[in-house]
Coordinates of C-alpha atoms and ligand atoms in Angstrom, one line a residue:
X20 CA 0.0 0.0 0.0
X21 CA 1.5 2.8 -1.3
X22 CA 0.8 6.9 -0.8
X23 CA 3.1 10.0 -0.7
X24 CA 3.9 10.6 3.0
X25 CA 3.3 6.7 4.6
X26 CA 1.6 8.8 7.4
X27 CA -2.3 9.1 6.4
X28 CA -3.8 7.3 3.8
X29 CA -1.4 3.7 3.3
X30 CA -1.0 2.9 6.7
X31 CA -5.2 2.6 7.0
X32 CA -5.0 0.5 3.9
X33 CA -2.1 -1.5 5.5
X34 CA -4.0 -2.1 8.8
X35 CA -7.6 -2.1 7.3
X36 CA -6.1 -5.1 4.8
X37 CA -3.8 -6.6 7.5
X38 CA -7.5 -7.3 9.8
X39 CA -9.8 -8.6 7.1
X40 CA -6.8 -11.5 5.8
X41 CA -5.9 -14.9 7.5
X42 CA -3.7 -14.1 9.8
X43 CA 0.2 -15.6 8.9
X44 CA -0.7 -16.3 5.4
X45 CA -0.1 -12.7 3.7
X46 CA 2.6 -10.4 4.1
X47 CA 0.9 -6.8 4.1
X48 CA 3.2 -3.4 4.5
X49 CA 2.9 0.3 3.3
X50 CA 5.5 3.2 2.2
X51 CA 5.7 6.4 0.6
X52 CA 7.3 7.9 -2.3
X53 CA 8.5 10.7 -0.3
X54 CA 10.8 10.2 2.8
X55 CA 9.3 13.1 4.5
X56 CA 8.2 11.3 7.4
X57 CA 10.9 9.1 7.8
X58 CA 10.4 6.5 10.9
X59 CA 7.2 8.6 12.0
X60 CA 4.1 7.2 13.6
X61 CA 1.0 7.8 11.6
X62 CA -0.4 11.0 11.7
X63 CA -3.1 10.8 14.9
X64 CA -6.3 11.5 12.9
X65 CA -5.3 8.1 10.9
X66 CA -4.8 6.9 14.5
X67 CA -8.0 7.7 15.8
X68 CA -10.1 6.9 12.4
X69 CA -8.9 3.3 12.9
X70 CA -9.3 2.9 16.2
X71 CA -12.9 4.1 16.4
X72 CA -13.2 1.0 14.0
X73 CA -11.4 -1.2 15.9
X74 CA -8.0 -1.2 14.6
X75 CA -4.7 -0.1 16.2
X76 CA -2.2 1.7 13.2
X77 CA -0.1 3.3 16.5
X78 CA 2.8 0.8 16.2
X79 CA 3.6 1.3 12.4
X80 CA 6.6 3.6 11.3
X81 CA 6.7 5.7 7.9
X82 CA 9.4 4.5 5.6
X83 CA 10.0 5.3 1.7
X84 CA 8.8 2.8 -1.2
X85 CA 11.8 1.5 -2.4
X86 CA 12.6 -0.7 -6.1
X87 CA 13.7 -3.5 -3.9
X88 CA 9.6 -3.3 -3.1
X89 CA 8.7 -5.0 -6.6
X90 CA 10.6 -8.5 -5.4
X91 CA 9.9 -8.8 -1.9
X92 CA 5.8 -8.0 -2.8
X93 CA 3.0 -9.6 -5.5
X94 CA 0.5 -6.6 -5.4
X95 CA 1.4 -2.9 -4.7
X96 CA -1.4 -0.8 -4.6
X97 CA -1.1 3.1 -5.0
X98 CA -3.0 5.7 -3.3
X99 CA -3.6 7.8 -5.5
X100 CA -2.6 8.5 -9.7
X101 CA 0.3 10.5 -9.0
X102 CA 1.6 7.7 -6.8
X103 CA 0.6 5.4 -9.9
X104 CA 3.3 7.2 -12.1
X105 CA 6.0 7.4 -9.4
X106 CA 5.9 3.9 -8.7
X107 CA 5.4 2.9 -12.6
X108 CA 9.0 5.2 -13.5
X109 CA 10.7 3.0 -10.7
X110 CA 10.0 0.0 -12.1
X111 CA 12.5 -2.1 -13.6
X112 CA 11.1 -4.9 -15.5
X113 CA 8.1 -5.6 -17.5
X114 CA 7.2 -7.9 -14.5
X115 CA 7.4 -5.2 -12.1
X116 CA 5.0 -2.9 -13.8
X117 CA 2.0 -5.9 -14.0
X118 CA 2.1 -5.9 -9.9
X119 CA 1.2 -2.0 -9.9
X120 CA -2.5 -0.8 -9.8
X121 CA -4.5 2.0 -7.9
X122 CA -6.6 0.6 -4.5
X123 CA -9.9 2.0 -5.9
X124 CA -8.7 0.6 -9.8
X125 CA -10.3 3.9 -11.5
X126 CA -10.7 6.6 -8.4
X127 CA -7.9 7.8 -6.2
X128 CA -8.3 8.2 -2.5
X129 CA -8.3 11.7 -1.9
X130 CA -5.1 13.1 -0.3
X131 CA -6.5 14.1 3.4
X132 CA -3.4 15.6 4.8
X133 CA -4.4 19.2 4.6
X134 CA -8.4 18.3 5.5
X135 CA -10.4 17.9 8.4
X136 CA -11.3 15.0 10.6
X137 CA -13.8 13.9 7.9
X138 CA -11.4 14.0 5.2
X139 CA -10.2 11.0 7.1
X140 CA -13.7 9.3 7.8
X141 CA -14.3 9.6 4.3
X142 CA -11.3 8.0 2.9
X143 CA -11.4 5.3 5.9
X144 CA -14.6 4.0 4.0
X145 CA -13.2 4.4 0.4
X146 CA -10.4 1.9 1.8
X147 CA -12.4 -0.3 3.8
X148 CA -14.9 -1.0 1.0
X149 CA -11.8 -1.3 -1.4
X150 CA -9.9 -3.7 1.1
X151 CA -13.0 -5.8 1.4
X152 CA -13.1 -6.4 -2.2
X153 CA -9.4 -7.3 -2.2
X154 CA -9.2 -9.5 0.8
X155 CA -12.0 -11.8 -0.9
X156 CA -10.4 -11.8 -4.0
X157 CA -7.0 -12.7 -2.7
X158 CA -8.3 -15.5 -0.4
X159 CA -9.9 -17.0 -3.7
X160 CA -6.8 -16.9 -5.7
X161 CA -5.0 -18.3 -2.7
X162 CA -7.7 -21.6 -2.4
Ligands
4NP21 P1 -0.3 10.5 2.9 O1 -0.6 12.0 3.2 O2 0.4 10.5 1.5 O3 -1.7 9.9 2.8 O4 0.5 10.0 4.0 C1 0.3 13.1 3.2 C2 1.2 13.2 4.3 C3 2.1 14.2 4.4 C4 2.2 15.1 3.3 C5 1.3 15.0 2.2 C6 0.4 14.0 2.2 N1 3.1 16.2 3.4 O5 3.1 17.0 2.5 O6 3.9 16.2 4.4

């Protein structure tokens, strides 16, 4: 799960994701594209969105999508479009571009940095609804 900053909208997707798999079976992480926020926690509305549904994001730490990302993951999802074509110029191989796609496949989740509280209840449920979708369909291709 990939956004800008690794502080708002990716570490949601990582922990909404993370709670609706099997746990031990996937391997589910996030990153930016811009170090920014280096080894930060998430930012605290992310924090509180998550935990008033149930899910504690508190314990992650910001770090930087790096190309090393395309072999040690099978999917990498961007945030946003702008993500998308960061992500796509870092890519290596042919291979490498065929794992990239956006969460919402033809919408972007909204950058909430610079919004309100319900800029962030908002794109909780674009990623929720998105990570439900995904969790099913990765449990089928897994069985
Ligand atoms: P994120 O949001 O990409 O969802 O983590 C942002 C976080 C920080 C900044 C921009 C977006 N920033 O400009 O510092």
């Amino acid at each position: 799960m990939v956004c800008l900053g690794n502080i708002c909208r990716s570490p949601l997707a990582e922990g909404i994701l993370k709670n609706k798999l099997p746990k031990n079976n996937f391997r589910v992480d996030s990153a930016g594209t811009a170090g920014y926020h280096i080894g930060r926690a998430p930012d605290i509305r992310s924090i509180k969105i998550a935990a008033q549904n149930g899910i504690d994001i508190s314990n992650q730490k910001a770090r930087k999508f790096i190309p090393d990302d395309f072999d040690r993951f099978d999917k990498i999802f961007a945030m946003d479009s702008s993500i998308l074509n960061h992500i796509k110029k870092m890519a290596q191989t042919s291979n490498d571009l065929t794992k990239v796609g956006l969460l919402l496949v033809n919408e972007d989740v909204p950058d909430p940095y610079y919004g309100n509280i319900n800029s962030f209840k908002k794109i909780y449920h674009l990623i929720d609804r998105a990570c439900e979708e995904l969790s099913d369909k990765l449990q089928k291709m897994q069985s």
